[in-house]
């Protein structure tokens, strides 16, 4: 692994830019957005103006033309302030936009990538269904061929940006149940007849991140909107999820770092028995555990990003990074509440939100259990 990223001047500038953006445009509003479940569309579009919504998109398509190390840095810095906005940036970049970037033809890239990279359009990505979470080969959303069109029917659930998104990449079944070559991906624009969104989910955390159903009722989509060939969808989705796991690992890092930094500051300011509470071993050891967990997760995440940038095999390491970073975000934010004591349980301090937001990361884009399944299969291949 190349450790020059920590001293790279360009990386420092990107880190500072993302940090400044988060503190100026996100931090003042996080509890307002969280309490009212407001999805801050205007802020997402401003993120596009700064190049944060097309991080991986080449400059020729209007993107920033950066790599995964820069992407990890950006998601982490935003996640340190607000997990909800960080999740929105991650889903837009690594799922919808990246699917079109990786598997779209030139016409599709020219049409959609500039709109997505600038956040003029916000993207969604639909894989999960009410009865098929991890078992996506059993999906019931179908696309039946009718001349030059496909007719889509079914429901996708727990979809980020389902209501406000302008375009969605949707995985549908075009073959038999259980057939990995029986799933295809389509680009579906908002306003297409038969395409609508359901009600917003009322969630424990990530409340400013919009989550709802995508509903297809005899929705006719032209064959030119298919990504790749018929039957390529499942293989495409698995490759997209590899990159998505790096996104979630980065967000887990951000949430953990946010909770940790708040804990360090509070432990210096809070006094008990005549001294700062970080002078007590019980608190100091918690901070040591938090810092060590964060560092180990960051190293794995950076390794996954380096492999991805190099075009090398990264499925196992990306799953490891997602597994560790998501779990430590929960552990670190839990310890943060303990350090804050009673105040940590109130909304007057930031750690209760880190705690609520962190749990989703152990579920979304493959549960912790699925990550273990992926890792174990990869290490046992050929054995």
mmCIF file of C-alpha atoms in Angstrom, residues 92-365:
data_model
loop_
_atom_site.group_PDB
_atom_site.id
_atom_site.type_symbol
_atom_site.label_atom_id
_atom_site.label_comp_id
_atom_site.label_asym_id
_atom_site.label_seq_id
_atom_site.Cartn_x
_atom_site.Cartn_y
_atom_site.Cartn_z
ATOM 1 C CA UNK A 92 -25.185 8.855 -5.924
ATOM 2 C CA UNK A 93 -21.506 8.387 -6.768
ATOM 3 C CA UNK A 94 -20.900 4.683 -6.307
ATOM 4 C CA UNK A 95 -24.222 3.162 -7.326
ATOM 5 C CA UNK A 96 -26.258 4.998 -9.961
ATOM 6 C CA UNK A 97 -23.493 7.131 -11.485
ATOM 7 C CA UNK A 98 -20.837 4.446 -11.276
ATOM 8 C CA UNK A 99 -23.115 1.817 -12.841
ATOM 9 C CA UNK A 100 -23.602 4.016 -15.902
ATOM 10 C CA UNK A 101 -19.893 4.896 -15.951
ATOM 11 C CA UNK A 102 -18.787 1.267 -15.818
ATOM 12 C CA UNK A 103 -21.391 -0.400 -18.003
ATOM 13 C CA UNK A 104 -23.070 2.274 -20.101
ATOM 14 C CA UNK A 105 -22.422 2.683 -23.808
ATOM 15 C CA UNK A 106 -20.975 5.939 -25.104
ATOM 16 C CA UNK A 107 -24.376 7.439 -25.874
ATOM 17 C CA UNK A 108 -25.626 6.672 -22.360
ATOM 18 C CA UNK A 109 -22.489 8.103 -20.773
ATOM 19 C CA UNK A 110 -22.686 11.287 -22.820
ATOM 20 C CA UNK A 111 -26.334 11.768 -21.914
ATOM 21 C CA UNK A 112 -26.392 10.958 -18.207
ATOM 22 C CA UNK A 113 -22.940 11.392 -16.670
ATOM 23 C CA UNK A 114 -22.700 15.194 -17.069
ATOM 24 C CA UNK A 115 -26.152 15.586 -15.484
ATOM 25 C CA UNK A 116 -25.232 13.296 -12.583
ATOM 26 C CA UNK A 117 -21.691 14.593 -12.022
ATOM 27 C CA UNK A 118 -22.993 18.142 -11.656
ATOM 28 C CA UNK A 119 -25.935 16.964 -9.507
ATOM 29 C CA UNK A 120 -28.279 18.701 -11.924
ATOM 30 C CA UNK A 121 -29.854 15.271 -11.732
ATOM 31 C CA UNK A 122 -29.792 13.121 -8.599
ATOM 32 C CA UNK A 123 -29.438 9.378 -9.076
ATOM 33 C CA UNK A 124 -30.997 6.305 -7.450
ATOM 34 C CA UNK A 125 -30.166 2.603 -7.739
ATOM 35 C CA UNK A 126 -32.712 -0.166 -7.323
ATOM 36 C CA UNK A 127 -31.819 -3.731 -6.352
ATOM 37 C CA UNK A 128 -33.552 -4.594 -3.052
ATOM 38 C CA UNK A 129 -37.193 -5.713 -3.005
ATOM 39 C CA UNK A 130 -39.690 -6.253 -0.153
ATOM 40 C CA UNK A 131 -39.079 -10.018 -0.138
ATOM 41 C CA UNK A 132 -35.550 -10.185 -1.553
ATOM 42 C CA UNK A 133 -32.797 -8.464 0.360
ATOM 43 C CA UNK A 134 -29.611 -10.505 0.308
ATOM 44 C CA UNK A 135 -31.178 -13.127 -1.992
ATOM 45 C CA UNK A 136 -31.411 -10.865 -5.025
ATOM 46 C CA UNK A 137 -31.632 -13.750 -7.511
ATOM 47 C CA UNK A 138 -35.213 -14.253 -6.305
ATOM 48 C CA UNK A 139 -36.317 -10.762 -7.340
ATOM 49 C CA UNK A 140 -39.916 -10.391 -8.517
ATOM 50 C CA UNK A 141 -39.577 -7.114 -10.420
ATOM 51 C CA UNK A 142 -39.790 -8.234 -14.032
ATOM 52 C CA UNK A 143 -39.133 -6.719 -17.445
ATOM 53 C CA UNK A 144 -40.987 -8.395 -20.296
ATOM 54 C CA UNK A 145 -39.952 -7.684 -23.877
ATOM 55 C CA UNK A 146 -42.557 -6.089 -26.124
ATOM 56 C CA UNK A 147 -41.073 -5.154 -29.484
ATOM 57 C CA UNK A 148 -38.466 -2.424 -28.987
ATOM 58 C CA UNK A 149 -39.589 -1.911 -25.391
ATOM 59 C CA UNK A 150 -39.468 -3.710 -22.062
ATOM 60 C CA UNK A 151 -42.481 -3.521 -19.742
ATOM 61 C CA UNK A 152 -41.440 -3.259 -16.087
ATOM 62 C CA UNK A 153 -43.649 -4.392 -13.201
ATOM 63 C CA UNK A 154 -42.679 -4.692 -9.544
ATOM 64 C CA UNK A 155 -41.417 -2.847 -6.493
ATOM 65 C CA UNK A 156 -37.964 -1.908 -5.251
ATOM 66 C CA UNK A 157 -37.650 -1.014 -1.582
ATOM 67 C CA UNK A 158 -35.243 0.870 0.723
ATOM 68 C CA UNK A 159 -34.050 2.944 -2.227
ATOM 69 C CA UNK A 160 -31.971 6.050 -1.511
ATOM 70 C CA UNK A 161 -33.268 9.112 -3.434
ATOM 71 C CA UNK A 162 -36.363 7.221 -4.584
ATOM 72 C CA UNK A 163 -38.596 10.298 -4.396
ATOM 73 C CA UNK A 164 -36.262 13.143 -5.357
ATOM 74 C CA UNK A 165 -34.080 11.204 -7.782
ATOM 75 C CA UNK A 166 -34.265 12.250 -11.432
ATOM 76 C CA UNK A 167 -33.033 8.938 -12.813
ATOM 77 C CA UNK A 168 -32.631 5.408 -11.497
ATOM 78 C CA UNK A 169 -30.633 2.377 -12.517
ATOM 79 C CA UNK A 170 -32.970 -0.551 -11.872
ATOM 80 C CA UNK A 171 -32.217 -4.279 -11.767
ATOM 81 C CA UNK A 172 -35.055 -6.409 -13.120
ATOM 82 C CA UNK A 173 -35.656 -10.058 -13.908
ATOM 83 C CA UNK A 174 -35.655 -10.881 -17.627
ATOM 84 C CA UNK A 175 -35.127 -14.627 -17.178
ATOM 85 C CA UNK A 176 -35.849 -17.425 -14.740
ATOM 86 C CA UNK A 177 -35.868 -17.132 -10.958
ATOM 87 C CA UNK A 178 -32.478 -17.947 -9.499
ATOM 88 C CA UNK A 179 -30.636 -17.526 -12.808
ATOM 89 C CA UNK A 180 -27.622 -15.225 -12.468
ATOM 90 C CA UNK A 181 -27.952 -14.512 -16.200
ATOM 91 C CA UNK A 182 -31.655 -13.769 -15.913
ATOM 92 C CA UNK A 183 -31.349 -10.214 -14.582
ATOM 93 C CA UNK A 184 -30.916 -7.017 -16.604
ATOM 94 C CA UNK A 185 -30.265 -3.369 -15.731
ATOM 95 C CA UNK A 186 -32.193 -0.394 -17.108
ATOM 96 C CA UNK A 187 -31.859 3.378 -16.853
ATOM 97 C CA UNK A 188 -35.308 4.773 -16.027
ATOM 98 C CA UNK A 189 -35.975 8.515 -15.963
ATOM 99 C CA UNK A 190 -38.342 10.244 -13.573
ATOM 100 C CA UNK A 191 -41.597 11.046 -15.336
ATOM 101 C CA UNK A 192 -41.663 7.830 -17.347
ATOM 102 C CA UNK A 193 -45.322 6.642 -17.328
ATOM 103 C CA UNK A 194 -45.822 3.823 -14.857
ATOM 104 C CA UNK A 195 -42.772 4.805 -12.772
ATOM 105 C CA UNK A 196 -43.458 6.300 -9.323
ATOM 106 C CA UNK A 197 -42.156 6.436 -5.759
ATOM 107 C CA UNK A 198 -43.750 5.279 -2.532
ATOM 108 C CA UNK A 199 -43.878 6.924 0.879
ATOM 109 C CA UNK A 200 -40.697 7.909 2.687
ATOM 110 C CA UNK A 201 -39.542 5.402 5.321
ATOM 111 C CA UNK A 202 -39.553 6.662 8.922
ATOM 112 C CA UNK A 203 -36.112 5.502 10.037
ATOM 113 C CA UNK A 204 -34.132 5.222 13.270
ATOM 114 C CA UNK A 205 -31.121 7.019 11.798
ATOM 115 C CA UNK A 206 -29.925 8.507 8.519
ATOM 116 C CA UNK A 207 -33.190 10.423 8.658
ATOM 117 C CA UNK A 208 -32.124 13.173 6.258
ATOM 118 C CA UNK A 209 -31.303 10.520 3.669
ATOM 119 C CA UNK A 210 -34.414 9.907 1.619
ATOM 120 C CA UNK A 211 -35.475 6.246 1.536
ATOM 121 C CA UNK A 212 -38.593 4.964 -0.233
ATOM 122 C CA UNK A 213 -39.947 2.446 -2.722
ATOM 123 C CA UNK A 214 -39.671 2.567 -6.501
ATOM 124 C CA UNK A 215 -42.900 1.312 -8.079
ATOM 125 C CA UNK A 216 -43.264 0.044 -11.644
ATOM 126 C CA UNK A 217 -46.730 -0.494 -13.119
ATOM 127 C CA UNK A 218 -46.610 -1.381 -16.797
ATOM 128 C CA UNK A 219 -43.679 0.986 -17.188
ATOM 129 C CA UNK A 220 -42.449 0.908 -20.791
ATOM 130 C CA UNK A 221 -38.698 1.399 -21.195
ATOM 131 C CA UNK A 222 -37.006 1.438 -24.597
ATOM 132 C CA UNK A 223 -34.367 -1.217 -25.231
ATOM 133 C CA UNK A 224 -31.804 1.581 -25.690
ATOM 134 C CA UNK A 225 -32.083 2.189 -21.925
ATOM 135 C CA UNK A 226 -30.645 -1.231 -21.078
ATOM 136 C CA UNK A 227 -27.139 -1.211 -19.606
ATOM 137 C CA UNK A 228 -25.042 -3.794 -21.428
ATOM 138 C CA UNK A 229 -26.814 -6.838 -22.815
ATOM 139 C CA UNK A 230 -29.836 -8.706 -21.576
ATOM 140 C CA UNK A 231 -28.838 -10.951 -18.681
ATOM 141 C CA UNK A 232 -25.774 -8.902 -17.653
ATOM 142 C CA UNK A 233 -27.466 -7.167 -14.739
ATOM 143 C CA UNK A 234 -26.598 -9.452 -11.838
ATOM 144 C CA UNK A 235 -22.889 -9.604 -12.700
ATOM 145 C CA UNK A 236 -22.873 -5.830 -13.116
ATOM 146 C CA UNK A 237 -24.571 -5.356 -9.750
ATOM 147 C CA UNK A 238 -22.061 -7.530 -7.917
ATOM 148 C CA UNK A 239 -19.189 -5.458 -9.351
ATOM 149 C CA UNK A 240 -20.940 -2.223 -8.429
ATOM 150 C CA UNK A 241 -21.450 -3.491 -4.879
ATOM 151 C CA UNK A 242 -17.698 -4.141 -4.562
ATOM 152 C CA UNK A 243 -17.138 -0.408 -5.039
ATOM 153 C CA UNK A 244 -20.170 0.386 -2.923
ATOM 154 C CA UNK A 245 -18.628 -1.474 -0.014
ATOM 155 C CA UNK A 246 -15.657 0.885 -0.147
ATOM 156 C CA UNK A 247 -18.174 3.743 0.012
ATOM 157 C CA UNK A 248 -19.869 2.345 3.112
ATOM 158 C CA UNK A 249 -16.518 1.626 4.733
ATOM 159 C CA UNK A 250 -15.548 5.269 4.107
ATOM 160 C CA UNK A 251 -18.806 6.475 5.623
ATOM 161 C CA UNK A 252 -18.265 4.202 8.622
ATOM 162 C CA UNK A 253 -14.843 5.762 9.061
ATOM 163 C CA UNK A 254 -16.359 9.223 8.929
ATOM 164 C CA UNK A 255 -19.010 8.483 11.537
ATOM 165 C CA UNK A 256 -16.464 6.785 13.801
ATOM 166 C CA UNK A 257 -14.022 9.676 13.464
ATOM 167 C CA UNK A 258 -16.767 12.199 14.165
ATOM 168 C CA UNK A 259 -17.796 10.362 17.339
ATOM 169 C CA UNK A 260 -14.164 9.897 18.393
ATOM 170 C CA UNK A 261 -13.164 13.534 17.873
ATOM 171 C CA UNK A 262 -16.231 14.719 19.803
ATOM 172 C CA UNK A 263 -15.298 12.320 22.616
ATOM 173 C CA UNK A 264 -11.709 13.538 22.821
ATOM 174 C CA UNK A 265 -12.857 17.145 23.035
ATOM 175 C CA UNK A 266 -15.539 16.426 25.620
ATOM 176 C CA UNK A 267 -13.158 14.343 27.732
ATOM 177 C CA UNK A 268 -10.810 17.322 27.921
ATOM 178 C CA UNK A 269 -13.553 19.749 28.921
ATOM 179 C CA UNK A 270 -15.597 17.610 31.312
ATOM 180 C CA UNK A 271 -14.272 17.481 34.882
ATOM 181 C CA UNK A 272 -15.092 15.064 37.668
ATOM 182 C CA UNK A 273 -13.374 14.686 41.030
ATOM 183 C CA UNK A 274 -11.233 17.738 40.309
ATOM 184 C CA UNK A 275 -9.740 16.715 36.943
ATOM 185 C CA UNK A 276 -10.590 16.147 33.294
ATOM 186 C CA UNK A 277 -12.263 12.796 32.788
ATOM 187 C CA UNK A 278 -9.620 11.728 30.254
ATOM 188 C CA UNK A 279 -7.190 11.559 33.171
ATOM 189 C CA UNK A 280 -9.085 8.500 34.380
ATOM 190 C CA UNK A 281 -7.894 5.215 32.926
ATOM 191 C CA UNK A 282 -11.453 4.053 32.212
ATOM 192 C CA UNK A 283 -11.918 6.939 29.772
ATOM 193 C CA UNK A 284 -8.352 7.008 28.440
ATOM 194 C CA UNK A 285 -8.513 3.304 27.559
ATOM 195 C CA UNK A 286 -11.811 3.815 25.727
ATOM 196 C CA UNK A 287 -10.163 6.531 23.631
ATOM 197 C CA UNK A 288 -7.227 4.208 22.946
ATOM 198 C CA UNK A 289 -9.584 1.466 21.756
ATOM 199 C CA UNK A 290 -11.506 3.892 19.578
ATOM 200 C CA UNK A 291 -8.374 5.276 17.927
ATOM 201 C CA UNK A 292 -6.968 1.799 17.278
ATOM 202 C CA UNK A 293 -10.201 0.514 15.735
ATOM 203 C CA UNK A 294 -10.467 3.557 13.472
ATOM 204 C CA UNK A 295 -6.871 3.217 12.294
ATOM 205 C CA UNK A 296 -7.234 -0.484 11.496
ATOM 206 C CA UNK A 297 -10.455 0.118 9.562
ATOM 207 C CA UNK A 298 -8.919 3.002 7.639
ATOM 208 C CA UNK A 299 -5.936 0.908 6.576
ATOM 209 C CA UNK A 300 -8.227 -1.790 5.171
ATOM 210 C CA UNK A 301 -10.405 0.787 3.451
ATOM 211 C CA UNK A 302 -7.384 2.498 1.901
ATOM 212 C CA UNK A 303 -6.055 -0.871 0.749
ATOM 213 C CA UNK A 304 -9.380 -1.654 -0.930
ATOM 214 C CA UNK A 305 -9.310 1.755 -2.611
ATOM 215 C CA UNK A 306 -5.744 1.219 -3.835
ATOM 216 C CA UNK A 307 -6.654 -2.145 -5.351
ATOM 217 C CA UNK A 308 -9.738 -0.662 -6.991
ATOM 218 C CA UNK A 309 -7.724 2.224 -8.473
ATOM 219 C CA UNK A 310 -5.139 -0.235 -9.797
ATOM 220 C CA UNK A 311 -7.838 -2.351 -11.448
ATOM 221 C CA UNK A 312 -6.851 -5.321 -9.322
ATOM 222 C CA UNK A 313 -8.966 -7.953 -7.555
ATOM 223 C CA UNK A 314 -10.531 -6.283 -4.530
ATOM 224 C CA UNK A 315 -13.719 -8.215 -3.688
ATOM 225 C CA UNK A 316 -12.333 -9.778 -0.511
ATOM 226 C CA UNK A 317 -10.604 -6.666 0.831
ATOM 227 C CA UNK A 318 -13.608 -4.438 0.034
ATOM 228 C CA UNK A 319 -15.867 -6.828 1.973
ATOM 229 C CA UNK A 320 -13.371 -6.871 4.862
ATOM 230 C CA UNK A 321 -13.218 -3.073 4.890
ATOM 231 C CA UNK A 322 -17.005 -2.737 4.854
ATOM 232 C CA UNK A 323 -17.385 -5.353 7.586
ATOM 233 C CA UNK A 324 -14.825 -3.819 9.925
ATOM 234 C CA UNK A 325 -15.577 -0.141 9.300
ATOM 235 C CA UNK A 326 -19.338 -0.530 9.692
ATOM 236 C CA UNK A 327 -19.010 -2.533 12.902
ATOM 237 C CA UNK A 328 -16.437 -0.200 14.466
ATOM 238 C CA UNK A 329 -18.613 2.806 13.654
ATOM 239 C CA UNK A 330 -21.273 1.260 15.892
ATOM 240 C CA UNK A 331 -18.730 0.358 18.579
ATOM 241 C CA UNK A 332 -17.031 3.746 18.592
ATOM 242 C CA UNK A 333 -20.286 5.715 18.657
ATOM 243 C CA UNK A 334 -21.523 3.479 21.496
ATOM 244 C CA UNK A 335 -18.364 4.216 23.493
ATOM 245 C CA UNK A 336 -18.785 7.902 22.681
ATOM 246 C CA UNK A 337 -22.206 7.947 24.338
ATOM 247 C CA UNK A 338 -20.707 6.235 27.366
ATOM 248 C CA UNK A 339 -17.975 8.881 27.600
ATOM 249 C CA UNK A 340 -20.554 11.666 27.380
ATOM 250 C CA UNK A 341 -22.676 9.940 30.008
ATOM 251 C CA UNK A 342 -26.209 11.284 30.382
ATOM 252 C CA UNK A 343 -25.465 14.125 27.985
ATOM 253 C CA UNK A 344 -24.602 11.617 25.297
ATOM 254 C CA UNK A 345 -28.181 10.382 25.394
ATOM 255 C CA UNK A 346 -29.553 13.825 24.580
ATOM 256 C CA UNK A 347 -29.897 15.591 21.242
ATOM 257 C CA UNK A 348 -27.949 18.572 22.571
ATOM 258 C CA UNK A 349 -24.731 16.692 21.818
ATOM 259 C CA UNK A 350 -23.738 15.053 18.516
ATOM 260 C CA UNK A 351 -22.936 11.501 19.560
ATOM 261 C CA UNK A 352 -26.504 10.185 19.801
ATOM 262 C CA UNK A 353 -26.915 10.917 16.083
ATOM 263 C CA UNK A 354 -23.646 9.177 15.217
ATOM 264 C CA UNK A 355 -24.963 6.205 17.190
ATOM 265 C CA UNK A 356 -28.288 6.109 15.330
ATOM 266 C CA UNK A 357 -26.730 6.665 11.919
ATOM 267 C CA UNK A 358 -24.012 4.056 12.348
ATOM 268 C CA UNK A 359 -26.296 1.029 12.615
ATOM 269 C CA UNK A 360 -27.484 1.225 9.011
ATOM 270 C CA UNK A 361 -23.943 0.619 7.795
ATOM 271 C CA UNK A 362 -24.004 -2.918 9.184
ATOM 272 C CA UNK A 363 -27.141 -3.594 7.112
ATOM 273 C CA UNK A 364 -27.050 -1.615 3.851
ATOM 274 C CA UNK A 365 -25.141 -2.763 0.743
#
